[in-house]
mmCIF file of C-alpha atoms in Angstrom:
data_model
loop_
_atom_site.group_PDB
_atom_site.id
_atom_site.type_symbol
_atom_site.label_atom_id
_atom_site.label_comp_id
_atom_site.label_asym_id
_atom_site.label_seq_id
_atom_site.Cartn_x
_atom_site.Cartn_y
_atom_site.Cartn_z
ATOM 1 C CA UNK A 660 55.512 -34.799 -46.290
ATOM 2 C CA UNK A 661 55.398 -38.563 -46.799
ATOM 3 C CA UNK A 662 56.823 -39.766 -50.100
ATOM 4 C CA UNK A 663 54.307 -41.039 -52.704
ATOM 5 C CA UNK A 664 51.349 -39.852 -50.611
ATOM 6 C CA UNK A 665 48.339 -39.291 -52.868
ATOM 7 C CA UNK A 666 45.507 -37.029 -51.758
ATOM 8 C CA UNK A 667 42.517 -35.206 -53.219
ATOM 9 C CA UNK A 668 42.458 -31.469 -52.575
ATOM 10 C CA UNK A 669 40.246 -28.549 -53.591
ATOM 11 C CA UNK A 670 40.654 -24.875 -54.329
ATOM 12 C CA UNK A 671 38.174 -22.130 -55.147
ATOM 13 C CA UNK A 672 37.938 -20.406 -58.530
ATOM 14 C CA UNK A 673 35.154 -17.969 -59.457
ATOM 15 C CA UNK A 674 32.940 -19.308 -56.720
ATOM 16 C CA UNK A 675 33.374 -22.937 -57.718
ATOM 17 C CA UNK A 676 35.411 -25.695 -56.137
ATOM 18 C CA UNK A 677 38.080 -27.264 -58.310
ATOM 19 C CA UNK A 678 39.285 -30.708 -57.304
ATOM 20 C CA UNK A 679 42.784 -31.944 -58.014
ATOM 21 C CA UNK A 680 44.684 -35.135 -57.268
ATOM 22 C CA UNK A 681 48.067 -34.546 -55.640
ATOM 23 C CA UNK A 682 50.958 -36.937 -55.089
ATOM 24 C CA UNK A 683 54.487 -36.290 -53.890
ATOM 25 C CA UNK A 684 57.522 -37.853 -55.532
ATOM 26 C CA UNK A 685 61.288 -37.493 -55.662
ATOM 27 C CA UNK A 686 61.394 -34.948 -58.487
ATOM 28 C CA UNK A 687 62.650 -31.422 -59.018
ATOM 29 C CA UNK A 688 59.606 -29.645 -60.440
ATOM 30 C CA UNK A 689 55.831 -29.575 -59.985
ATOM 31 C CA UNK A 690 54.087 -31.268 -62.919
ATOM 32 C CA UNK A 691 50.476 -30.819 -63.985
ATOM 33 C CA UNK A 692 48.364 -32.799 -66.430
ATOM 34 C CA UNK A 693 44.701 -33.440 -67.109
ATOM 35 C CA UNK A 694 43.681 -37.070 -67.603
ATOM 36 C CA UNK A 695 40.073 -38.055 -68.291
ATOM 37 C CA UNK A 696 38.848 -34.692 -66.963
ATOM 38 C CA UNK A 697 40.865 -35.024 -63.739
ATOM 39 C CA UNK A 698 43.608 -32.590 -62.707
ATOM 40 C CA UNK A 699 46.683 -34.606 -61.742
ATOM 41 C CA UNK A 700 49.565 -32.948 -59.892
ATOM 42 C CA UNK A 701 52.878 -34.546 -58.980
ATOM 43 C CA UNK A 702 55.145 -32.421 -56.809
ATOM 44 C CA UNK A 703 58.490 -32.596 -55.018
ATOM 45 C CA UNK A 704 58.200 -33.791 -51.437
ATOM 46 C CA UNK A 705 59.113 -30.342 -50.112
ATOM 47 C CA UNK A 706 56.609 -28.421 -52.307
ATOM 48 C CA UNK A 707 54.283 -25.976 -50.537
ATOM 49 C CA UNK A 708 50.521 -25.701 -51.129
ATOM 50 C CA UNK A 709 50.826 -22.136 -52.420
ATOM 51 C CA UNK A 710 53.310 -23.229 -55.104
ATOM 52 C CA UNK A 711 50.993 -25.970 -56.298
ATOM 53 C CA UNK A 712 47.919 -23.732 -56.320
ATOM 54 C CA UNK A 713 49.833 -20.983 -58.105
ATOM 55 C CA UNK A 714 50.596 -23.416 -60.945
ATOM 56 C CA UNK A 715 46.928 -24.386 -61.198
ATOM 57 C CA UNK A 716 45.709 -20.775 -61.229
ATOM 58 C CA UNK A 717 48.367 -19.840 -63.790
ATOM 59 C CA UNK A 718 47.091 -22.531 -66.154
ATOM 60 C CA UNK A 719 43.405 -22.438 -65.214
ATOM 61 C CA UNK A 720 42.189 -21.369 -68.666
ATOM 62 C CA UNK A 721 44.141 -24.141 -70.364
ATOM 63 C CA UNK A 722 42.976 -26.631 -67.739
ATOM 64 C CA UNK A 723 39.287 -25.807 -68.184
ATOM 65 C CA UNK A 724 39.681 -25.918 -71.964
ATOM 66 C CA UNK A 725 41.314 -29.333 -71.816
ATOM 67 C CA UNK A 726 38.649 -30.672 -69.454
ATOM 68 C CA UNK A 727 36.025 -29.468 -71.937
ATOM 69 C CA UNK A 728 37.860 -31.160 -74.821
ATOM 70 C CA UNK A 729 38.131 -34.419 -72.894
ATOM 71 C CA UNK A 730 34.471 -34.271 -71.861
ATOM 72 C CA UNK A 731 33.586 -34.325 -75.561
ATOM 73 C CA UNK A 732 35.492 -37.592 -76.107
ATOM 74 C CA UNK A 733 33.093 -39.863 -74.256
ATOM 75 C CA UNK A 734 30.370 -39.831 -71.639
ATOM 76 C CA UNK A 735 29.922 -42.713 -69.249
ATOM 77 C CA UNK A 736 26.369 -43.106 -67.971
ATOM 78 C CA UNK A 737 24.741 -46.242 -66.699
ATOM 79 C CA UNK A 738 22.521 -46.674 -69.694
ATOM 80 C CA UNK A 739 23.102 -44.515 -72.748
ATOM 81 C CA UNK A 740 26.223 -42.429 -73.186
ATOM 82 C CA UNK A 741 28.451 -41.764 -76.163
ATOM 83 C CA UNK A 742 31.935 -42.289 -77.559
ATOM 84 C CA UNK A 743 33.448 -40.033 -80.192
ATOM 85 C CA UNK A 744 34.684 -42.200 -83.070
ATOM 86 C CA UNK A 745 36.850 -40.464 -85.668
ATOM 87 C CA UNK A 746 35.259 -37.128 -84.836
ATOM 88 C CA UNK A 747 31.632 -38.319 -84.724
ATOM 89 C CA UNK A 748 29.542 -39.004 -81.609
ATOM 90 C CA UNK A 749 28.387 -42.621 -81.522
ATOM 91 C CA UNK A 750 25.803 -43.940 -79.075
ATOM 92 C CA UNK A 751 27.350 -46.205 -76.461
ATOM 93 C CA UNK A 752 25.746 -48.217 -73.697
ATOM 94 C CA UNK A 753 27.348 -48.667 -70.297
ATOM 95 C CA UNK A 754 25.989 -51.407 -68.086
ATOM 96 C CA UNK A 755 27.063 -53.576 -65.175
ATOM 97 C CA UNK A 756 25.771 -56.663 -66.964
ATOM 98 C CA UNK A 757 26.379 -56.430 -70.728
ATOM 99 C CA UNK A 758 24.922 -59.106 -72.983
ATOM 100 C CA UNK A 759 26.426 -60.407 -76.193
ATOM 101 C CA UNK A 760 23.312 -59.629 -78.250
ATOM 102 C CA UNK A 761 23.268 -55.896 -77.502
ATOM 103 C CA UNK A 762 23.901 -53.851 -80.667
ATOM 104 C CA UNK A 763 26.453 -51.068 -81.092
ATOM 105 C CA UNK A 764 29.072 -50.039 -78.585
ATOM 106 C CA UNK A 765 28.434 -51.758 -75.259
ATOM 107 C CA UNK A 766 30.834 -51.414 -72.347
ATOM 108 C CA UNK A 767 30.844 -52.906 -68.893
ATOM 109 C CA UNK A 768 30.769 -50.632 -65.854
ATOM 110 C CA UNK A 769 33.395 -51.607 -63.305
ATOM 111 C CA UNK A 770 33.848 -50.652 -59.670
ATOM 112 C CA UNK A 771 35.743 -47.460 -60.502
ATOM 113 C CA UNK A 772 35.440 -45.076 -63.431
ATOM 114 C CA UNK A 773 39.179 -45.435 -64.009
ATOM 115 C CA UNK A 774 38.796 -49.180 -64.521
ATOM 116 C CA UNK A 775 35.734 -48.660 -66.743
ATOM 117 C CA UNK A 776 37.702 -46.272 -68.965
ATOM 118 C CA UNK A 777 40.677 -48.633 -69.111
ATOM 119 C CA UNK A 778 38.485 -51.554 -70.183
ATOM 120 C CA UNK A 779 36.578 -49.347 -72.642
ATOM 121 C CA UNK A 780 39.802 -48.484 -74.469
ATOM 122 C CA UNK A 781 40.900 -52.113 -74.428
ATOM 123 C CA UNK A 782 37.648 -53.106 -76.143
ATOM 124 C CA UNK A 783 37.890 -50.216 -78.617
ATOM 125 C CA UNK A 784 41.420 -51.391 -79.469
ATOM 126 C CA UNK A 785 40.021 -54.767 -80.465
ATOM 127 C CA UNK A 786 37.025 -53.350 -82.346
ATOM 128 C CA UNK A 787 39.037 -50.837 -84.370
ATOM 129 C CA UNK A 788 42.366 -52.633 -84.826
ATOM 130 C CA UNK A 789 41.579 -53.381 -88.468
ATOM 131 C CA UNK A 790 40.635 -49.744 -89.121
ATOM 132 C CA UNK A 791 44.026 -48.631 -87.798
ATOM 133 C CA UNK A 792 45.709 -51.390 -89.820
ATOM 134 C CA UNK A 793 43.955 -50.268 -93.004
ATOM 135 C CA UNK A 794 45.236 -46.710 -92.556
ATOM 136 C CA UNK A 795 48.801 -47.811 -91.887
ATOM 137 C CA UNK A 796 48.757 -50.255 -94.815
ATOM 138 C CA UNK A 797 47.618 -47.489 -97.171
ATOM 139 C CA UNK A 798 50.418 -45.176 -96.058
ATOM 140 C CA UNK A 799 53.143 -47.824 -95.976
ATOM 141 C CA UNK A 800 52.329 -48.608 -99.624
ATOM 142 C CA UNK A 801 52.403 -44.910 -100.540
ATOM 143 C CA UNK A 802 55.736 -44.428 -98.729
ATOM 144 C CA UNK A 803 57.130 -47.720 -100.069
ATOM 145 C CA UNK A 804 57.894 -48.912 -96.552
ATOM 146 C CA UNK A 805 57.034 -51.988 -94.559
ATOM 147 C CA UNK A 806 56.714 -53.114 -90.957
ATOM 148 C CA UNK A 807 55.991 -56.439 -89.295
ATOM 149 C CA UNK A 808 53.833 -55.678 -86.288
ATOM 150 C CA UNK A 809 51.105 -53.196 -85.361
ATOM 151 C CA UNK A 810 49.826 -52.828 -81.820
ATOM 152 C CA UNK A 811 46.861 -50.612 -80.935
ATOM 153 C CA UNK A 812 46.468 -49.816 -77.256
ATOM 154 C CA UNK A 813 46.304 -47.021 -74.725
ATOM 155 C CA UNK A 814 49.672 -45.282 -74.360
ATOM 156 C CA UNK A 815 50.461 -42.701 -71.711
ATOM 157 C CA UNK A 816 51.892 -39.435 -73.003
ATOM 158 C CA UNK A 817 52.375 -40.458 -76.646
ATOM 159 C CA UNK A 818 50.267 -40.846 -79.758
ATOM 160 C CA UNK A 819 52.500 -43.469 -81.258
ATOM 161 C CA UNK A 820 55.801 -45.287 -80.935
ATOM 162 C CA UNK A 821 58.047 -46.839 -83.565
ATOM 163 C CA UNK A 822 60.612 -49.557 -82.894
ATOM 164 C CA UNK A 823 62.678 -49.527 -86.118
ATOM 165 C CA UNK A 824 64.890 -52.455 -85.099
ATOM 166 C CA UNK A 825 61.807 -54.605 -84.513
ATOM 167 C CA UNK A 826 59.833 -53.116 -87.414
ATOM 168 C CA UNK A 827 57.026 -52.541 -84.944
ATOM 169 C CA UNK A 828 54.625 -49.613 -84.566
ATOM 170 C CA UNK A 829 52.340 -48.938 -81.608
ATOM 171 C CA UNK A 830 49.407 -46.531 -81.996
ATOM 172 C CA UNK A 831 47.395 -44.945 -79.195
ATOM 173 C CA UNK A 832 43.756 -46.043 -79.252
ATOM 174 C CA UNK A 833 42.770 -42.567 -78.026
ATOM 175 C CA UNK A 834 43.386 -41.400 -81.599
ATOM 176 C CA UNK A 835 39.965 -42.945 -82.249
ATOM 177 C CA UNK A 836 38.356 -39.765 -80.897
ATOM 178 C CA UNK A 837 39.936 -37.463 -83.485
ATOM 179 C CA UNK A 838 39.288 -36.928 -87.202
ATOM 180 C CA UNK A 839 40.927 -39.575 -89.391
ATOM 181 C CA UNK A 840 43.500 -37.011 -90.584
ATOM 182 C CA UNK A 841 45.027 -36.992 -87.099
ATOM 183 C CA UNK A 842 45.512 -40.763 -87.188
ATOM 184 C CA UNK A 843 47.037 -40.482 -90.657
ATOM 185 C CA UNK A 844 49.531 -37.884 -89.423
ATOM 186 C CA UNK A 845 50.641 -40.113 -86.528
ATOM 187 C CA UNK A 846 50.921 -43.084 -88.893
ATOM 188 C CA UNK A 847 53.121 -41.127 -91.312
ATOM 189 C CA UNK A 848 55.163 -39.815 -88.373
ATOM 190 C CA UNK A 849 55.838 -43.304 -87.010
ATOM 191 C CA UNK A 850 56.486 -44.860 -90.425
ATOM 192 C CA UNK A 851 58.998 -42.079 -91.057
ATOM 193 C CA UNK A 852 61.000 -43.369 -88.090
ATOM 194 C CA UNK A 853 61.728 -46.485 -90.128
ATOM 195 C CA UNK A 854 63.804 -44.158 -92.320
ATOM 196 C CA UNK A 855 65.006 -41.591 -89.756
ATOM 197 C CA UNK A 856 65.202 -42.887 -86.185
ATOM 198 C CA UNK A 857 65.316 -39.498 -84.449
ATOM 199 C CA UNK A 858 63.556 -36.158 -84.868
ATOM 200 C CA UNK A 859 66.291 -34.628 -86.985
ATOM 201 C CA UNK A 860 65.821 -31.978 -89.635
ATOM 202 C CA UNK A 861 65.962 -34.767 -92.209
ATOM 203 C CA UNK A 862 63.125 -36.532 -90.408
ATOM 204 C CA UNK A 863 60.829 -33.499 -90.507
ATOM 205 C CA UNK A 864 61.763 -32.760 -94.118
ATOM 206 C CA UNK A 865 60.801 -36.326 -94.966
ATOM 207 C CA UNK A 866 57.474 -36.073 -93.120
ATOM 208 C CA UNK A 867 56.825 -32.769 -94.916
ATOM 209 C CA UNK A 868 57.492 -34.383 -98.287
ATOM 210 C CA UNK A 869 54.760 -36.928 -97.542
ATOM 211 C CA UNK A 870 52.316 -34.622 -95.725
ATOM 212 C CA UNK A 871 53.028 -30.992 -96.664
ATOM 213 C CA UNK A 872 50.342 -29.773 -94.233
ATOM 214 C CA UNK A 873 51.462 -31.984 -91.329
ATOM 215 C CA UNK A 874 51.947 -28.985 -89.029
ATOM 216 C CA UNK A 875 48.307 -27.963 -89.408
ATOM 217 C CA UNK A 876 47.102 -31.524 -88.903
ATOM 218 C CA UNK A 877 49.275 -32.033 -85.819
ATOM 219 C CA UNK A 878 47.612 -29.028 -84.201
ATOM 220 C CA UNK A 879 44.430 -31.108 -83.917
ATOM 221 C CA UNK A 880 46.198 -33.236 -81.323
ATOM 222 C CA UNK A 881 47.458 -30.226 -79.382
ATOM 223 C CA UNK A 882 44.083 -28.630 -78.675
ATOM 224 C CA UNK A 883 43.916 -27.786 -75.007
ATOM 225 C CA UNK A 884 47.379 -29.122 -74.235
ATOM 226 C CA UNK A 885 49.105 -27.565 -71.231
#
């Protein structure tokens, strides 16, 4: 099998076709994730179809649950759709030719849905940067900590990142879809790295001293995770 080949394949489950995107890389294990309602598989070059399909069938309930969760985050329609903002559905308009005088959330439709989603999150990062900053400023004051730079953008595979040496925190704009408590948990988590750089017992004890119910809150971000 050619290295880095990416193909779209289908399998049957309960009378329905399930589409997945498959690419082959130099890696040891088959990896599965769901991104924007799409099943993404990366597999070793020598992996067989039956091994890949077995992994999908094994996780099919989790996959369908996660697709359902992601479908509730936003809906892109040419015309009226929606975007979930801090747990509430907000009307959003998707158009190929947006105008500056359109009210509310207005996003441009690009050639591919992937590009439309990417640009949507970039615009949401700009719109809601101050909301994220307000949350982090409230918690930094409560924790008697400080930082120099906040960046809000789309991050793959993480909700937040802290760079203690640079006093910089990066937050994932996709947190915008969840209740505000989820954002607050990630903020506390990343601010805590200014005190404890790794995930040691001391780190988690510190987080727990600030947010005693952090384990329950963090579960919000794990819904449907594979």
